[in-house]
Short mmCIF file of C-alpha atoms (C1' of nucleotides) in Angstrom, two decimals:
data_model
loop_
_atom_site.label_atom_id
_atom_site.label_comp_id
_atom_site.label_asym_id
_atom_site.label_seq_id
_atom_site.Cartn_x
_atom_site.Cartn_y
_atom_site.Cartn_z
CA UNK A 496 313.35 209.46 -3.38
CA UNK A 497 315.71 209.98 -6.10
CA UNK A 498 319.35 209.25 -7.22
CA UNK A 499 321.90 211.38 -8.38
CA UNK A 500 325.78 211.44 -9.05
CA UNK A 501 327.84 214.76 -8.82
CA UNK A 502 331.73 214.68 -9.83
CA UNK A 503 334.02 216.09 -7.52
CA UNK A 504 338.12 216.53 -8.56
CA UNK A 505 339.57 214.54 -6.11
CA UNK A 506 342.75 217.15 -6.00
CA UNK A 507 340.24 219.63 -4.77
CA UNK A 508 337.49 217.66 -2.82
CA UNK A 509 337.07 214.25 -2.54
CA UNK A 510 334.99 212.03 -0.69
CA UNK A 511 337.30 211.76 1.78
CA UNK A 512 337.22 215.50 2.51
CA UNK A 513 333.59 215.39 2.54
CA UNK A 514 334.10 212.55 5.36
CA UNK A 515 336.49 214.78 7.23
CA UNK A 516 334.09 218.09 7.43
CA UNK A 517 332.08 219.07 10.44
CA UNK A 518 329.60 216.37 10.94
CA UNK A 519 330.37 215.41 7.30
CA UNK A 520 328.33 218.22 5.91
CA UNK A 521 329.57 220.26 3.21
CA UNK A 522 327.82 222.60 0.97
CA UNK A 523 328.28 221.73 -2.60
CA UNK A 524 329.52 224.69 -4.39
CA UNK A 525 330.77 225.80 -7.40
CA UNK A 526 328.70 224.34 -9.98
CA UNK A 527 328.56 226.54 -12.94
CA UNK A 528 326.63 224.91 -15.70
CA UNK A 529 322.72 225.55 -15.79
CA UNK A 530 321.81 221.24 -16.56
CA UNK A 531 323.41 220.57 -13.54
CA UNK A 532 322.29 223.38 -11.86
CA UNK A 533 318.84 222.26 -13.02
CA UNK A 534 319.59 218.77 -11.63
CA UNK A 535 320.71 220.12 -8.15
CA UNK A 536 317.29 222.20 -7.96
CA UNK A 537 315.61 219.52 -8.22
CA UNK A 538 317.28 217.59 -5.35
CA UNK A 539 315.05 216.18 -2.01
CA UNK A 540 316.37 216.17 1.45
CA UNK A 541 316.89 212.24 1.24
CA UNK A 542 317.99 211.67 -2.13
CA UNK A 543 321.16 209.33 -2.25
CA UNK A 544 324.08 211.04 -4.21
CA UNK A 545 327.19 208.59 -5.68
CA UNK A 546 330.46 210.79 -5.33
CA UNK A 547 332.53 210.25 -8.39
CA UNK A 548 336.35 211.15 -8.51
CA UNK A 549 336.97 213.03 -12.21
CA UNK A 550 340.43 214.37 -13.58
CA UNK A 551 342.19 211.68 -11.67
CA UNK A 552 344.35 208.13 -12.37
CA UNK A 553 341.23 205.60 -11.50
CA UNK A 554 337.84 208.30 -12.30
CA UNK A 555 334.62 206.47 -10.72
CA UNK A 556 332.39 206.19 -7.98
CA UNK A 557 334.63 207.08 -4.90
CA UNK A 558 331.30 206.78 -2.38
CA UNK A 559 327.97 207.72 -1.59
CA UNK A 560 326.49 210.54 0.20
CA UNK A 561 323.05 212.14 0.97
CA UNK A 562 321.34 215.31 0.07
CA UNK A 563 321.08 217.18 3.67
CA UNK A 564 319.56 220.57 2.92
CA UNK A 565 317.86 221.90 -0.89
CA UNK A 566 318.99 223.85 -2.84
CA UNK A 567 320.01 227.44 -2.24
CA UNK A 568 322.00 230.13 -4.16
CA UNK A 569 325.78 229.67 -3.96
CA UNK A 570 327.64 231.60 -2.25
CA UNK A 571 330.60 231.53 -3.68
CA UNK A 572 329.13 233.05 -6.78
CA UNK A 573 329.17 236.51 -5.38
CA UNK A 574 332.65 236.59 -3.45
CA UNK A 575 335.23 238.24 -5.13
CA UNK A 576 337.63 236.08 -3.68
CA UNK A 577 336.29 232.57 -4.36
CA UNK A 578 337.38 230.65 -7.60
CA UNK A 579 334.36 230.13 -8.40
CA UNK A 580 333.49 233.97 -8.40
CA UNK A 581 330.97 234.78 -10.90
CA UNK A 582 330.62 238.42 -11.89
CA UNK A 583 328.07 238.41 -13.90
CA UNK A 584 325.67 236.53 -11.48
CA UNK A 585 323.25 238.80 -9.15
CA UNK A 586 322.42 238.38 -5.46
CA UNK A 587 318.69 239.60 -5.94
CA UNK A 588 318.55 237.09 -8.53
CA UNK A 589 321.02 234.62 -8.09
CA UNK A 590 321.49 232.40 -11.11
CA UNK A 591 323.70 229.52 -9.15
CA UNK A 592 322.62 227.15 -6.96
CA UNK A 593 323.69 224.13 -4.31
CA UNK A 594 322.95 221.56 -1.81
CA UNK A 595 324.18 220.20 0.88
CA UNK A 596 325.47 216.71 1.49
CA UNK A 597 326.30 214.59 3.89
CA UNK A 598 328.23 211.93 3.59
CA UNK A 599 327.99 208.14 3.66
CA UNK A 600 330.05 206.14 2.55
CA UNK A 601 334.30 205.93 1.56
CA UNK A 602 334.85 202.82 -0.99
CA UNK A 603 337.68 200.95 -0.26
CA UNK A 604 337.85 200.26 -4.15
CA UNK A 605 336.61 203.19 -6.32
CA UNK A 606 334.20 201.93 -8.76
CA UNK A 607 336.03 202.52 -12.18
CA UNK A 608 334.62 204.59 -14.98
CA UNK A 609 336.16 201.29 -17.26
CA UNK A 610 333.83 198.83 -15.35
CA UNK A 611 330.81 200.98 -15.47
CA UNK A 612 331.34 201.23 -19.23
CA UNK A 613 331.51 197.84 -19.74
CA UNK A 614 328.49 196.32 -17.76
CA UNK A 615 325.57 196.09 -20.71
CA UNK A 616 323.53 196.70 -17.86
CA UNK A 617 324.72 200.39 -17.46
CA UNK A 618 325.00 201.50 -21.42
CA UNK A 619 322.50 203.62 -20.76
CA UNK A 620 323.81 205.38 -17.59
CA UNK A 621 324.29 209.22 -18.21
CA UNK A 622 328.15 208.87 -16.92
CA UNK A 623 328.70 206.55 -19.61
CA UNK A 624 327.01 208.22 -22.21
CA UNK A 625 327.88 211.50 -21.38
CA UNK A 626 331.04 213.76 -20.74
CA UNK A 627 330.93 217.06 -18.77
CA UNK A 628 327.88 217.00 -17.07
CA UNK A 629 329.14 217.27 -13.53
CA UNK A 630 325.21 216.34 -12.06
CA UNK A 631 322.92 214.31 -13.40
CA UNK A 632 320.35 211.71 -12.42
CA UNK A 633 320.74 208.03 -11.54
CA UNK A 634 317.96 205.62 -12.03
CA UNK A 635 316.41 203.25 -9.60
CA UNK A 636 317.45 200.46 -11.29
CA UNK A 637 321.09 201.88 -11.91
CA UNK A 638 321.46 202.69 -8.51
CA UNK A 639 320.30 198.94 -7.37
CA UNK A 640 322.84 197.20 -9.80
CA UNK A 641 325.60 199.31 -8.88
CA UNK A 642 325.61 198.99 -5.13
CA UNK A 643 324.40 195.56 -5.22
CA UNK A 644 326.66 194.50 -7.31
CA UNK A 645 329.95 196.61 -6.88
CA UNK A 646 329.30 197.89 -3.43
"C1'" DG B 446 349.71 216.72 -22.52
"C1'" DC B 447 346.45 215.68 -26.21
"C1'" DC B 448 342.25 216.24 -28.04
"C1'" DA B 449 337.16 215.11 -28.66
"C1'" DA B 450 332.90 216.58 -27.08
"C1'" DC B 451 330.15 220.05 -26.12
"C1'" DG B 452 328.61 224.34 -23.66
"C1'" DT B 453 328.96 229.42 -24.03
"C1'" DT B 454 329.76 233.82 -26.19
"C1'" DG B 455 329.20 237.32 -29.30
"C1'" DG B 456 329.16 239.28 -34.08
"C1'" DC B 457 326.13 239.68 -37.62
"C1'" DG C 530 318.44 233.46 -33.96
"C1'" DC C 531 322.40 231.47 -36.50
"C1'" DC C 532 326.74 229.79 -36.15
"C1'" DA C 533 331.82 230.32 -35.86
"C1'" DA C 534 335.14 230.91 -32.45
"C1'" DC C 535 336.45 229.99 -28.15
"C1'" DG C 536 336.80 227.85 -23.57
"C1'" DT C 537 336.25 223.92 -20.51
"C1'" DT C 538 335.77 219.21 -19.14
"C1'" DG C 539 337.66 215.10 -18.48
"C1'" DG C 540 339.15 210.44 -20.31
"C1'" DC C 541 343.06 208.54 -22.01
#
DNA sequence: GCCAACGTTGGC
DNA sequence: GCCAACGTTGGC
């Protein structure tokens, strides 16, 4: 089992949205940079996911979700119409990927960015040490303080 | 809205 | 394959 986070633009999709879908599955689309990509690939059935809110007033861990189904080519890549249209990418050899989630978990209180930032026990957390990476691992331990600790 | 960080593109 | 220019992300 493994633990990831994956940034979502509240605006567009937030964990809340994720709540509201048919049985709270969604497909996660749109990713379109290859280290996350990589990341989603190699995402298990069962792996726990954090949701984080980005580009809004309080960014942070908005709630938790789990991996549902591995990772497949996206969609979205090869319609014309999506926003995340990609013309360059291929269905016989798709170069974008995603997973579905399910989801979890809502926070009452999103888990800020700030906080995260300033627990010594998270310095080395790739949110914190990282911009624009929009998936990336979590470690056990990470994972452990955070929800025992913030929720 | 600014701008730093950093990924991608493309000329050479 | 280098690297400058450009585009995007995302916190503030």
């Amino acid at each position: 089992m493994q633990y990831w986070l994956m940034k979502t633009e509240p605006d567009t999709f937030s964990v809340e949205d994720l709540r509201r879908c048919p049985e709270s599955v969604s497909m996660w689309e749109g990713v379109r940079n290859y280290q996350a990509r990589n990341f989603m690939k190699d995402m298990k059935v069962g792996d726990l996911v954090m949701i984080y809110h980005s580009s809004c007033p309080v960014p942070g861990i908005a709630g938790y979700a789990e991996v549902c189904r591995e990772a497949y080519p996206d969609p979205t890549a090869f319609d014309p119409e999506s926003p995340y249209y990609d013309p360059k990418s291929d269905s016989d050899k798709p170069r974008w990927f995603c997973v579905d989630v399910k989801w979890q978990k809502s926070l009452d209180d999103v888990i800020p960015l700030s906080r995260l930032k300033s627990d010594p026990a998270l310095a080395e957390m790739v949110v914190v040490k990282r911009g624009r990476l929009s998936v990336m691992p979590v470690t056990s331990d990470e994972w452990d303080h955070i929800t025992s600790h913030f929720g």
